[in-house]
Amino acid sequence: RVFLWLFALGMMGGAAGVGGLVGLFYYYGSDPDLPRISSIQKPKALTRILDRNGLLIGEIASERRTVIPFEQIPKVLIQAVTSAEDAAFFKHRGLDYTGMLRAFIANLRAGRFAQGGSTITQQVVKTVFLSPRRTIRRKMQEVILAWRLESELSKNEILTLYLNRIYFGHGRYGVQEASRYFFGKDAIKLNAPEAAMIAGLPQSPARLSPLKHPKRAKRRQRYVL
């Protein structure tokens, strides 16, 4: 009887928790101020000014970025970035529940926010639509928008957004500018070690810069490889 009572209480508590979670999703999902996926815009790109002979004479940009299509992103870089940032990217639908649970346990052990559980899709949502503030409202919006983004865009489109938007340090945004800055070549020409170096930077561009902290950058590169 005691077991049955405990089981019943556990089921009631679980049902209440699920009901509360569903209520939260409904509440935040129906928010009229929640951004629409259709409002997503192309990343701001660098404007280059050429003279009549085609020589570069100036550049204008709030963010130094050269946007490239998916076809110009090498497979080895895609493999490196997904390995470093979101190994289950091609399997999940915007949320990695195993990763979220792992991050939750790590944060409990550390007694602080030591790890995040964000997928590449969630990172795109945060970069494009949301503020960096850590609130329940923003986290719920992030989860909802990640689901919607995965429903409306393909994996390749999401990766293209991500790889053209993220910051790689030294004022460089997007993989094309990062590749040109660190290796003097277009992203399509990167080899495996170079792709691993670039893929390791988004975690902490300043702390892992190969120019300022070569030992840290090398350790991160080996991890990605």
Short mmCIF file of C-alpha atoms in Angstrom, two decimals:
data_model
loop_
_atom_site.label_atom_id
_atom_site.label_comp_id
_atom_site.label_asym_id
_atom_site.label_seq_id
_atom_site.Cartn_x
_atom_site.Cartn_y
_atom_site.Cartn_z
CA ARG A 1 0.00 0.00 0.00
CA VAL A 2 2.82 2.40 0.85
CA PHE A 3 4.40 1.67 -2.49
CA LEU A 4 1.12 2.29 -4.31
CA TRP A 5 0.60 5.58 -2.48
CA LEU A 6 4.14 6.72 -3.32
CA PHE A 7 3.67 5.65 -6.92
CA ALA A 8 0.38 7.56 -7.14
CA LEU A 9 1.92 10.67 -5.61
CA GLY A 10 4.84 10.42 -8.01
CA MET A 11 2.49 10.14 -10.98
CA MET A 12 0.46 13.11 -9.76
CA GLY A 13 3.60 15.18 -9.29
CA GLY A 14 4.87 14.22 -12.73
CA ALA A 15 1.53 15.09 -14.32
CA ALA A 16 1.49 18.44 -12.54
CA GLY A 17 5.03 19.16 -13.75
CA VAL A 18 4.19 18.28 -17.34
CA GLY A 19 1.02 20.35 -17.15
CA GLY A 20 2.94 23.32 -15.83
CA LEU A 21 5.55 22.99 -18.57
CA VAL A 22 2.85 22.80 -21.26
CA GLY A 23 1.24 25.88 -19.76
CA LEU A 24 4.54 27.78 -19.90
CA PHE A 25 5.06 26.86 -23.55
CA TYR A 26 1.52 27.92 -24.41
CA TYR A 27 1.89 31.20 -22.53
CA TYR A 28 5.20 32.21 -24.08
CA GLY A 29 4.39 30.69 -27.48
CA SER A 30 1.28 32.87 -27.82
CA ASP A 31 3.19 36.05 -26.94
CA PRO A 32 2.43 38.55 -29.77
CA ASP A 33 5.93 39.99 -29.36
CA LEU A 34 7.60 36.64 -30.08
CA PRO A 35 9.70 37.13 -33.25
CA ARG A 36 8.58 35.42 -36.45
CA ILE A 37 10.99 33.11 -38.27
CA SER A 38 9.97 34.79 -41.52
CA SER A 39 11.45 38.07 -40.24
CA ILE A 40 14.99 36.64 -40.26
CA GLN A 41 17.40 38.80 -42.25
CA LYS A 42 20.69 38.14 -43.97
CA PRO A 43 23.76 38.94 -41.85
CA LYS A 44 25.33 42.36 -42.30
CA ALA A 45 28.11 42.04 -44.85
CA LEU A 46 31.27 44.04 -45.47
CA THR A 47 31.01 46.63 -48.26
CA ARG A 48 34.15 46.91 -50.38
CA ILE A 49 34.78 50.02 -52.47
CA LEU A 50 36.80 49.55 -55.65
CA ASP A 51 38.25 52.10 -58.06
CA ARG A 52 37.51 51.99 -61.78
CA ASN A 53 40.39 49.57 -62.25
CA GLY A 54 38.98 47.11 -59.71
CA LEU A 55 41.50 47.91 -56.98
CA LEU A 56 40.30 48.01 -53.36
CA ILE A 57 40.34 51.55 -51.96
CA GLY A 58 38.09 51.23 -48.90
CA GLU A 59 35.83 49.09 -46.74
CA ILE A 60 32.69 49.97 -44.79
CA ALA A 61 31.12 47.71 -42.15
CA SER A 62 29.74 47.63 -38.62
CA GLU A 63 30.84 43.97 -38.53
CA ARG A 64 33.64 42.65 -40.73
CA ARG A 65 31.86 39.81 -42.52
CA THR A 66 31.77 38.27 -45.99
CA VAL A 67 28.65 36.16 -46.47
CA ILE A 68 29.11 32.94 -48.44
CA PRO A 69 26.54 30.33 -49.57
CA PHE A 70 26.43 26.79 -48.24
CA GLU A 71 28.12 25.49 -51.39
CA GLN A 72 31.28 27.43 -50.47
CA ILE A 73 31.54 25.92 -46.99
CA PRO A 74 33.75 22.80 -47.11
CA LYS A 75 32.46 19.54 -45.68
CA VAL A 76 35.48 19.25 -43.37
CA LEU A 77 34.56 22.58 -41.75
CA ILE A 78 30.95 21.48 -41.25
CA GLN A 79 32.19 18.28 -39.62
CA ALA A 80 34.59 20.22 -37.39
CA VAL A 81 32.01 22.79 -36.28
CA THR A 82 29.27 20.27 -35.53
CA SER A 83 31.77 18.07 -33.66
CA ALA A 84 32.87 21.02 -31.53
CA GLU A 85 29.54 22.75 -30.95
CA ASP A 86 26.71 20.27 -31.49
CA ALA A 87 27.58 16.66 -32.31
CA ALA A 88 23.90 15.66 -32.60
CA PHE A 89 22.99 18.56 -34.91
CA PHE A 90 21.87 16.39 -37.82
CA LYS A 91 19.83 14.11 -35.53
CA HIS A 92 17.84 16.45 -33.26
CA ARG A 93 14.99 18.82 -34.05
CA GLY A 94 16.48 21.92 -32.53
CA LEU A 95 16.97 20.69 -28.97
CA ASP A 96 19.45 18.16 -27.61
CA TYR A 97 17.74 16.84 -24.47
CA THR A 98 20.72 14.68 -23.50
CA GLY A 99 23.02 17.70 -23.73
CA MET A 100 20.61 19.84 -21.72
CA LEU A 101 20.45 17.21 -18.96
CA ARG A 102 24.25 16.87 -18.95
CA ALA A 103 24.65 20.65 -18.65
CA PHE A 104 22.05 20.80 -15.87
CA ILE A 105 23.89 18.15 -13.83
CA ALA A 106 27.25 19.87 -14.41
CA ASN A 107 25.81 23.19 -13.25
CA LEU A 108 24.39 21.59 -10.10
CA ARG A 109 27.76 20.07 -9.27
CA ALA A 110 29.59 23.33 -9.89
CA GLY A 111 27.02 25.39 -8.01
CA ARG A 112 27.01 27.92 -10.84
CA PHE A 113 26.34 28.24 -14.56
CA ALA A 114 29.35 26.24 -15.80
CA GLN A 115 27.92 24.75 -18.99
CA GLY A 116 25.27 25.57 -21.53
CA GLY A 117 23.10 23.06 -23.32
CA SER A 118 22.49 25.07 -26.46
CA THR A 119 22.41 23.47 -29.89
CA ILE A 120 23.58 25.26 -33.03
CA THR A 121 19.90 25.98 -33.76
CA GLN A 122 19.47 27.61 -30.35
CA GLN A 123 22.64 29.64 -30.88
CA VAL A 124 21.23 30.95 -34.18
CA VAL A 125 18.00 31.90 -32.40
CA LYS A 126 19.90 33.74 -29.66
CA THR A 127 22.09 35.58 -32.15
CA VAL A 128 19.30 36.58 -34.53
CA PHE A 129 16.24 37.15 -32.35
CA LEU A 130 16.95 37.40 -28.62
CA SER A 131 18.86 39.38 -26.04
CA PRO A 132 21.75 37.78 -24.08
CA ARG A 133 19.89 38.12 -20.76
CA ARG A 134 19.40 34.84 -18.87
CA THR A 135 15.76 34.85 -17.82
CA ILE A 136 13.05 32.21 -17.83
CA ARG A 137 11.13 34.18 -20.47
CA ARG A 138 14.11 34.39 -22.80
CA LYS A 139 14.96 30.69 -22.34
CA MET A 140 11.40 29.62 -23.10
CA GLN A 141 11.36 31.84 -26.18
CA GLU A 142 14.66 30.31 -27.26
CA VAL A 143 13.26 26.77 -27.04
CA ILE A 144 10.06 27.67 -28.89
CA LEU A 145 11.89 29.54 -31.66
CA ALA A 146 14.40 26.70 -32.04
CA TRP A 147 11.52 24.29 -32.73
CA ARG A 148 10.00 26.71 -35.22
CA LEU A 149 13.32 27.37 -36.95
CA GLU A 150 13.87 23.64 -37.47
CA SER A 151 10.35 23.36 -38.91
CA GLU A 152 10.81 26.15 -41.45
CA LEU A 153 14.48 25.88 -42.48
CA SER A 154 16.64 22.96 -43.55
CA LYS A 155 19.72 21.89 -41.60
CA ASN A 156 21.93 23.32 -44.36
CA GLU A 157 20.14 26.69 -44.17
CA ILE A 158 20.53 26.82 -40.39
CA LEU A 159 24.24 25.98 -40.65
CA THR A 160 24.71 28.67 -43.30
CA LEU A 161 23.13 31.25 -40.98
CA TYR A 162 25.28 30.11 -38.08
CA LEU A 163 28.60 29.99 -39.94
CA ASN A 164 28.05 33.41 -41.50
CA ARG A 165 27.02 35.11 -38.24
CA ILE A 166 29.21 33.89 -35.39
CA TYR A 167 32.19 35.81 -34.07
CA PHE A 168 35.70 34.38 -34.38
CA GLY A 169 37.70 37.12 -32.66
CA HIS A 170 39.90 39.95 -33.91
CA GLY A 171 36.86 41.73 -35.34
CA ARG A 172 36.05 38.88 -37.75
CA TYR A 173 32.53 37.53 -38.19
CA GLY A 174 31.68 34.45 -40.23
CA VAL A 175 33.91 31.63 -41.45
CA GLN A 176 35.00 33.38 -44.65
CA GLU A 177 36.58 36.34 -42.85
CA ALA A 178 38.01 34.03 -40.17
CA SER A 179 39.62 31.84 -42.82
CA ARG A 180 41.07 34.81 -44.66
CA TYR A 181 42.38 36.40 -41.46
CA PHE A 182 43.99 33.35 -39.86
CA PHE A 183 45.08 31.40 -42.95
CA GLY A 184 45.01 33.85 -45.88
CA LYS A 185 42.60 31.75 -47.94
CA ASP A 186 38.89 31.31 -48.68
CA ALA A 187 36.94 28.96 -46.42
CA ILE A 188 36.39 26.47 -49.27
CA LYS A 189 40.16 25.80 -49.33
CA LEU A 190 40.56 24.94 -45.63
CA ASN A 191 42.10 21.59 -44.73
CA ALA A 192 41.23 19.49 -41.66
CA PRO A 193 43.72 21.04 -39.16
CA GLU A 194 42.77 24.58 -40.26
CA ALA A 195 39.05 23.80 -40.08
CA ALA A 196 39.53 22.34 -36.57
CA MET A 197 41.34 25.49 -35.44
CA ILE A 198 38.54 27.75 -36.70
CA ALA A 199 35.80 25.46 -35.36
CA GLY A 200 37.29 25.67 -31.87
CA LEU A 201 37.15 29.46 -31.67
CA PRO A 202 33.41 30.23 -31.11
CA GLN A 203 33.55 28.75 -27.60
CA SER A 204 35.75 31.69 -26.52
CA PRO A 205 37.27 33.74 -29.37
CA ALA A 206 39.47 35.89 -27.12
CA ARG A 207 40.73 33.09 -24.86
CA LEU A 208 41.37 30.62 -27.70
CA SER A 209 42.89 32.93 -30.30
CA PRO A 210 45.84 31.17 -31.99
CA LEU A 211 47.57 34.55 -32.29
CA LYS A 212 47.30 35.51 -28.61
CA HIS A 213 47.09 32.11 -26.91
CA PRO A 214 48.65 29.51 -29.26
CA LYS A 215 48.91 26.76 -26.61
CA ARG A 216 45.23 27.00 -25.68
CA ALA A 217 44.27 27.16 -29.35
CA LYS A 218 46.33 24.06 -30.07
CA ARG A 219 44.69 22.11 -27.24
CA ARG A 220 41.25 23.11 -28.52
CA GLN A 221 42.26 22.15 -32.07
CA ARG A 222 43.36 18.69 -30.94
CA TYR A 223 40.05 18.25 -29.10
CA VAL A 224 38.07 19.12 -32.26
CA LEU A 225 40.21 16.81 -34.39
#
